[in-house]
PDB file of C-alpha atoms in Angstrom:
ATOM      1  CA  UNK A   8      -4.475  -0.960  21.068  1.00  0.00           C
ATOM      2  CA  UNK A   9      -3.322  -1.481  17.439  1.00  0.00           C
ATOM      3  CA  UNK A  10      -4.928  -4.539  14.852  1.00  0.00           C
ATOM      4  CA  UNK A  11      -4.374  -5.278  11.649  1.00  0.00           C
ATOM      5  CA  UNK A  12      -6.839  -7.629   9.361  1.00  0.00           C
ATOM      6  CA  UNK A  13      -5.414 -10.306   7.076  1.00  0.00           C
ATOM      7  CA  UNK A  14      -5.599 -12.393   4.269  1.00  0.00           C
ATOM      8  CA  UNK A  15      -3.815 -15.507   4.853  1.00  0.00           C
ATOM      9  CA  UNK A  16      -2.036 -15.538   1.065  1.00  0.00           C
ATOM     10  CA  UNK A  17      -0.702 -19.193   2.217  1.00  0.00           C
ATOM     11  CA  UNK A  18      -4.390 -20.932   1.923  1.00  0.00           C
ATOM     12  CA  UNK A  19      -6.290 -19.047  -0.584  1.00  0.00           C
ATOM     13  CA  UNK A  20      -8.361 -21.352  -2.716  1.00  0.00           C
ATOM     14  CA  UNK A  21     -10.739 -20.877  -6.142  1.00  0.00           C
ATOM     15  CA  UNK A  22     -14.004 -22.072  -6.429  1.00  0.00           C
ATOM     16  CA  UNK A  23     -13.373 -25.291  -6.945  1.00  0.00           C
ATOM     17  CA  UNK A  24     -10.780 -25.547  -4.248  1.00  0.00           C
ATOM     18  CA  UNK A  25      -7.699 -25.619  -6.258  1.00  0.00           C
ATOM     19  CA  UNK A  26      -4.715 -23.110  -5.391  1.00  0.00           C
ATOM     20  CA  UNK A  27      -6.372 -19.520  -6.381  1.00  0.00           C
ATOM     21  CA  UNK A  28      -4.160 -17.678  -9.257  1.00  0.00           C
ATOM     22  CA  UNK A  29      -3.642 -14.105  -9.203  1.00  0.00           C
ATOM     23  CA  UNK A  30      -3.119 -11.177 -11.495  1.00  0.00           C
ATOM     24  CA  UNK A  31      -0.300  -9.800  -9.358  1.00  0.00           C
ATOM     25  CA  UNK A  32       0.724  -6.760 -10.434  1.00  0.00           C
ATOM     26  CA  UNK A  33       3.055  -6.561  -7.845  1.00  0.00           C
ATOM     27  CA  UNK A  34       4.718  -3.711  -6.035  1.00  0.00           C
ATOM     28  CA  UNK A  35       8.002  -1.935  -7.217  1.00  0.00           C
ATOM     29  CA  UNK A  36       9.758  -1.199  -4.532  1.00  0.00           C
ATOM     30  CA  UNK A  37      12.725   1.997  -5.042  1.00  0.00           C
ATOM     31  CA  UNK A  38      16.316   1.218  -5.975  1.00  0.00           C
ATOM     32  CA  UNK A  39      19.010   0.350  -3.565  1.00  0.00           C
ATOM     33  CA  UNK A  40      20.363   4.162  -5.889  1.00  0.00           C
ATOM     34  CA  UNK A  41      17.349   5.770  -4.823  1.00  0.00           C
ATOM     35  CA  UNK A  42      18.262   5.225  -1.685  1.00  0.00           C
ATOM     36  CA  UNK A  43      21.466   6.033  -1.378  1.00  0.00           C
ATOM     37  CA  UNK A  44      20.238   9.247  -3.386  1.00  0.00           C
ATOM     38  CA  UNK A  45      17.947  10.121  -0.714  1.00  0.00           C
ATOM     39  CA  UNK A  46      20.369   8.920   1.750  1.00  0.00           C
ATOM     40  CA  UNK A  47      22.676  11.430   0.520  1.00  0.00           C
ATOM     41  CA  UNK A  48      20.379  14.080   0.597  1.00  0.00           C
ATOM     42  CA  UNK A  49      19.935  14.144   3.683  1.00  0.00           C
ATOM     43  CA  UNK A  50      23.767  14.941   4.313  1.00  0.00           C
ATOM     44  CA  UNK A  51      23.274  18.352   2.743  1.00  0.00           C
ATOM     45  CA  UNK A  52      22.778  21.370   4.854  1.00  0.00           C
ATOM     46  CA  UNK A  53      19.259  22.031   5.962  1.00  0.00           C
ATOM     47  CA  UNK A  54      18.071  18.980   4.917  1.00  0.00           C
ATOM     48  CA  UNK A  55      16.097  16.750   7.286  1.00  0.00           C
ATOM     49  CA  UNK A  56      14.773  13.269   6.633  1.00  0.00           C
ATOM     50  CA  UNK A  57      11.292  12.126   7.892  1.00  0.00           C
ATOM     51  CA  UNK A  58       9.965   8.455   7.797  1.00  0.00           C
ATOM     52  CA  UNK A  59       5.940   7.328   8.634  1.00  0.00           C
ATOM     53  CA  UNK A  60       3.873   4.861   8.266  1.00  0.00           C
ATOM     54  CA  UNK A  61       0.296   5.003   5.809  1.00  0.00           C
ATOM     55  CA  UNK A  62      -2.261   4.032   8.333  1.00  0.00           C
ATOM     56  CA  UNK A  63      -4.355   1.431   6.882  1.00  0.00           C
ATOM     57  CA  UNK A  64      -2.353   1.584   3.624  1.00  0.00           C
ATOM     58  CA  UNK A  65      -3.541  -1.115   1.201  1.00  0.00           C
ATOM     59  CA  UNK A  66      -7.050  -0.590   2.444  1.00  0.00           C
ATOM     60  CA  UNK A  67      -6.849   2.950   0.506  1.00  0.00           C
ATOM     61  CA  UNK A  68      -6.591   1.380  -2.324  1.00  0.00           C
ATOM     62  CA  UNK A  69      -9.854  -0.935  -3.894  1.00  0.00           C
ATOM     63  CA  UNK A  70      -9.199  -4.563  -5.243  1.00  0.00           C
ATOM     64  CA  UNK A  71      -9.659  -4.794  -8.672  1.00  0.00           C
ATOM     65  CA  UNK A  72      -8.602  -8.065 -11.311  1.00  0.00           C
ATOM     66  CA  UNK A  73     -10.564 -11.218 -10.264  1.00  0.00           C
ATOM     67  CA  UNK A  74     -12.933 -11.277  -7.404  1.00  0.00           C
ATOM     68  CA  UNK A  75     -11.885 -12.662  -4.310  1.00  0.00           C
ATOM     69  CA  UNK A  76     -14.152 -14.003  -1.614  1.00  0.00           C
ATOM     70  CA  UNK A  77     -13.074 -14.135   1.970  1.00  0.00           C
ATOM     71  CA  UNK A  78     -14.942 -15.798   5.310  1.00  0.00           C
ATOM     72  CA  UNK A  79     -14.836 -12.899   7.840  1.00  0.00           C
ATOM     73  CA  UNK A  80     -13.809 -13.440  11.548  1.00  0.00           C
ATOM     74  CA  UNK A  81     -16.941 -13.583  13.625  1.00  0.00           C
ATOM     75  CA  UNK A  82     -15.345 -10.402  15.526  1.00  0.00           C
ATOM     76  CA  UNK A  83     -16.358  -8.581  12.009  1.00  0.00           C
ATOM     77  CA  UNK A  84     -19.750  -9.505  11.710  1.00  0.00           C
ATOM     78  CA  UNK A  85     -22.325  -6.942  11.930  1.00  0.00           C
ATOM     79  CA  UNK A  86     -24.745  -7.732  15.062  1.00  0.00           C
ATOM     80  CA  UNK A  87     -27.841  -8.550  12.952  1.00  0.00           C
ATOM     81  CA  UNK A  88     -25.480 -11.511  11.269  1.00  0.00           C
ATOM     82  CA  UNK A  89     -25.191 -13.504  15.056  1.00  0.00           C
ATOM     83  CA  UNK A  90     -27.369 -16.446  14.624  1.00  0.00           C
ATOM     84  CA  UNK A  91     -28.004 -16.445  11.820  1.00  0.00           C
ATOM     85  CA  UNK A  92     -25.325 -17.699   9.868  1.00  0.00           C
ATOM     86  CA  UNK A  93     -22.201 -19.801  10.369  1.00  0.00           C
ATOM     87  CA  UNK A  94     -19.700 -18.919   7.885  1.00  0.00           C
ATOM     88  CA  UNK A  95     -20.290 -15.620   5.788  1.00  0.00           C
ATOM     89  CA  UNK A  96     -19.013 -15.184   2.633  1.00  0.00           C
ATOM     90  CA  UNK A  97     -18.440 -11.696   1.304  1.00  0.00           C
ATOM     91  CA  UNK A  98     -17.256 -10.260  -1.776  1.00  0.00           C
ATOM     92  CA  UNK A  99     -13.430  -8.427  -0.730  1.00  0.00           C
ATOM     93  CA  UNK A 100     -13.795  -4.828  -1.797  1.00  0.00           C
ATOM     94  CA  UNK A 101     -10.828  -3.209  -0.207  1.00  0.00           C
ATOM     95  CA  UNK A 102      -7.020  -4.566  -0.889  1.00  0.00           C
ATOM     96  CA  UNK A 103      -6.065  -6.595   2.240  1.00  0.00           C
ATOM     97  CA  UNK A 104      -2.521  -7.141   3.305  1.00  0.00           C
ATOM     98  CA  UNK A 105      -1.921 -10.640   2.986  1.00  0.00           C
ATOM     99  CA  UNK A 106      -3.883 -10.418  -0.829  1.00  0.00           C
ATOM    100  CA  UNK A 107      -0.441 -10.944  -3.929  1.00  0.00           C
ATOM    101  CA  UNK A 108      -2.063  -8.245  -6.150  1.00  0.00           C
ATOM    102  CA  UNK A 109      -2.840  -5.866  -2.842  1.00  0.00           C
ATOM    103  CA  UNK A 110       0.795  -3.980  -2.410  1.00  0.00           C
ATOM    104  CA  UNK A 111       0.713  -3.533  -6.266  1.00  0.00           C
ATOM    105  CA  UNK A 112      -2.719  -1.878  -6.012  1.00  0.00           C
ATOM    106  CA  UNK A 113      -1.588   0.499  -3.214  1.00  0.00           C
ATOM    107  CA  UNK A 114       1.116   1.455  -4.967  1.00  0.00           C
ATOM    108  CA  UNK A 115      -0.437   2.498  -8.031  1.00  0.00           C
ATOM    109  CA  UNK A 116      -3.424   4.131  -5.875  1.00  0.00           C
ATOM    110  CA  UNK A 117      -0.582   5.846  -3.511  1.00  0.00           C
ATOM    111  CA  UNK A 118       1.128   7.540  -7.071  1.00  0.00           C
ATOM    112  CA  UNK A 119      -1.974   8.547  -8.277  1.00  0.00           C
ATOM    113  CA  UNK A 120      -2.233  10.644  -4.931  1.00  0.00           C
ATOM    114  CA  UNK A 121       0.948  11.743  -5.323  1.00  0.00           C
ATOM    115  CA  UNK A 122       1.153  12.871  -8.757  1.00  0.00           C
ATOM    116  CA  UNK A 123      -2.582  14.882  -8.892  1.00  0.00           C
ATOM    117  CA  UNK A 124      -1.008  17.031  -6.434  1.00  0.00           C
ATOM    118  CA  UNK A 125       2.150  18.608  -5.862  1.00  0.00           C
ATOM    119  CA  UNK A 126       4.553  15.699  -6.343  1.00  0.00           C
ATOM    120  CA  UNK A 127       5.976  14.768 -10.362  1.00  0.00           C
ATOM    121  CA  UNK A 128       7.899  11.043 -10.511  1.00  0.00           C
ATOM    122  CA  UNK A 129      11.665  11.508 -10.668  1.00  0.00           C
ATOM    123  CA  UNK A 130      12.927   9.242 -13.128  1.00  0.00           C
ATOM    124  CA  UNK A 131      10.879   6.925 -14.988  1.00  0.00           C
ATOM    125  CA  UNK A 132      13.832   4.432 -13.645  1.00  0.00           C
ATOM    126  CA  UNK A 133      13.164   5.113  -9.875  1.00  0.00           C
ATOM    127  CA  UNK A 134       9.626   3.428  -9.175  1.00  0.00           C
ATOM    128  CA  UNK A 135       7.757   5.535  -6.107  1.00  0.00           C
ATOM    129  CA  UNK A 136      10.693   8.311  -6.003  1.00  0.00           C
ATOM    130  CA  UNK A 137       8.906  11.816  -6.392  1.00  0.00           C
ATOM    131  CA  UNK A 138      10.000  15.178  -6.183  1.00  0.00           C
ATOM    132  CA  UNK A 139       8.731  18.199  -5.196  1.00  0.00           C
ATOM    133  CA  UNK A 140      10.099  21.324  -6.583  1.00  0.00           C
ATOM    134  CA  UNK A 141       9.147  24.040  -3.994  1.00  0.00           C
ATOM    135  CA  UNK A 142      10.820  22.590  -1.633  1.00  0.00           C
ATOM    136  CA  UNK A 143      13.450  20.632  -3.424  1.00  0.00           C
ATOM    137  CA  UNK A 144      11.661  18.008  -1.417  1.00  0.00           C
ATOM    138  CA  UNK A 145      12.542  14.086  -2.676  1.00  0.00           C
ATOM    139  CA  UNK A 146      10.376  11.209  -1.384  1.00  0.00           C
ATOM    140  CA  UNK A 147      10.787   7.834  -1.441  1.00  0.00           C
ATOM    141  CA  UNK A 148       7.243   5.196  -1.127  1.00  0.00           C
ATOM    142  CA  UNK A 149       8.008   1.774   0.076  1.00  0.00           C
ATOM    143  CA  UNK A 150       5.074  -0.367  -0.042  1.00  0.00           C
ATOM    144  CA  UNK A 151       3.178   0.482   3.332  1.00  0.00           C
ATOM    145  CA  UNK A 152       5.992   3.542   4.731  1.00  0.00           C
ATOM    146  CA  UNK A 153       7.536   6.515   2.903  1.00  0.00           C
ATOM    147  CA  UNK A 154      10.816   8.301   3.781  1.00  0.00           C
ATOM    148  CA  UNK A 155      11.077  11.862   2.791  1.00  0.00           C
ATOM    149  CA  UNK A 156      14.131  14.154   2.371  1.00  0.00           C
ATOM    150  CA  UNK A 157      13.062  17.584   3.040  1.00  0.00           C
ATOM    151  CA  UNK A 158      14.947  21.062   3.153  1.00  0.00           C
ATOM    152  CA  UNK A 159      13.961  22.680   6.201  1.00  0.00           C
ATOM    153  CA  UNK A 160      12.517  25.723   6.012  1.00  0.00           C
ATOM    154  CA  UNK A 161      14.377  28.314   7.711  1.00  0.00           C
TER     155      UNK A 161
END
């Protein structure tokens, strides 16, 4: 059984209960070239493309800019909450799909992964293209997925 938690972007509200405003840093997604580039990559001999999926991906990454307050579902309540209350209120720690700044904060979290290990950014044109030189390796980060050209290692 699979779930994912959301902020519904289409009714968030301020404190006053005017349309909420956000930083949005928003995401960058790669180049239609980058692409391709990978694309073509993976036409070369003993090269092998991979794709996947970051589990829980924007909930990596904390929510910074302007607080944001969210109602949780009752199904997310911890049990000494029941009867108690009728609507919580809680301080949003964690970037929530659904949240405008959240795939920009990912993003930025997901590079700074990348690049403190083996991973340098290919062209300051290409946003989330990285390459690694050991293995000639290029990947591509989409906001919550990655594709990766690889040489396979014989």
């Amino acid at each position: 059984m699979k779930g994912r938690s959301v902020l519904l972007g289409d009714n968030v509200k301020d404190q006053d209960f005017n349309w909420a405003e956000f930083c949005e840093p928003g995401s960058s997604p790669p180049s239609i070239e980058a692409a391709k580039a990978l694309d073509a990559m993976w036409s070369l001999p003993g090269y092998k493309v991979k794709t996947g999926d970051a589990r829980g991906a924007y909930t990596q990454s904390l929510l910074r800019g302007a607080d944001t307050w969210v109602t949780l579902p009752e199904n997310r309540w911890p049990k000494h909450w029941k009867g108690k209350t009728r609507r919580p209120v809680v301080k949003l720690v964690l970037a929530l799909y659904g949240h405008a700044d959240a795939g920009g904060f990912w993003e930025e979290h997901c590079e700074e992964q990348l690049l403190s290990v083996v991973f340098k950014r290919l062209a300051e044109e290409w946003q989330g293209v990285f390459w690694y030189e050991k293995t000639r390796s290029m990947l591509i980060v989409y906001v919550d997925d990655f594709k990766l050209a690889a040489k396979h290692q014989e």
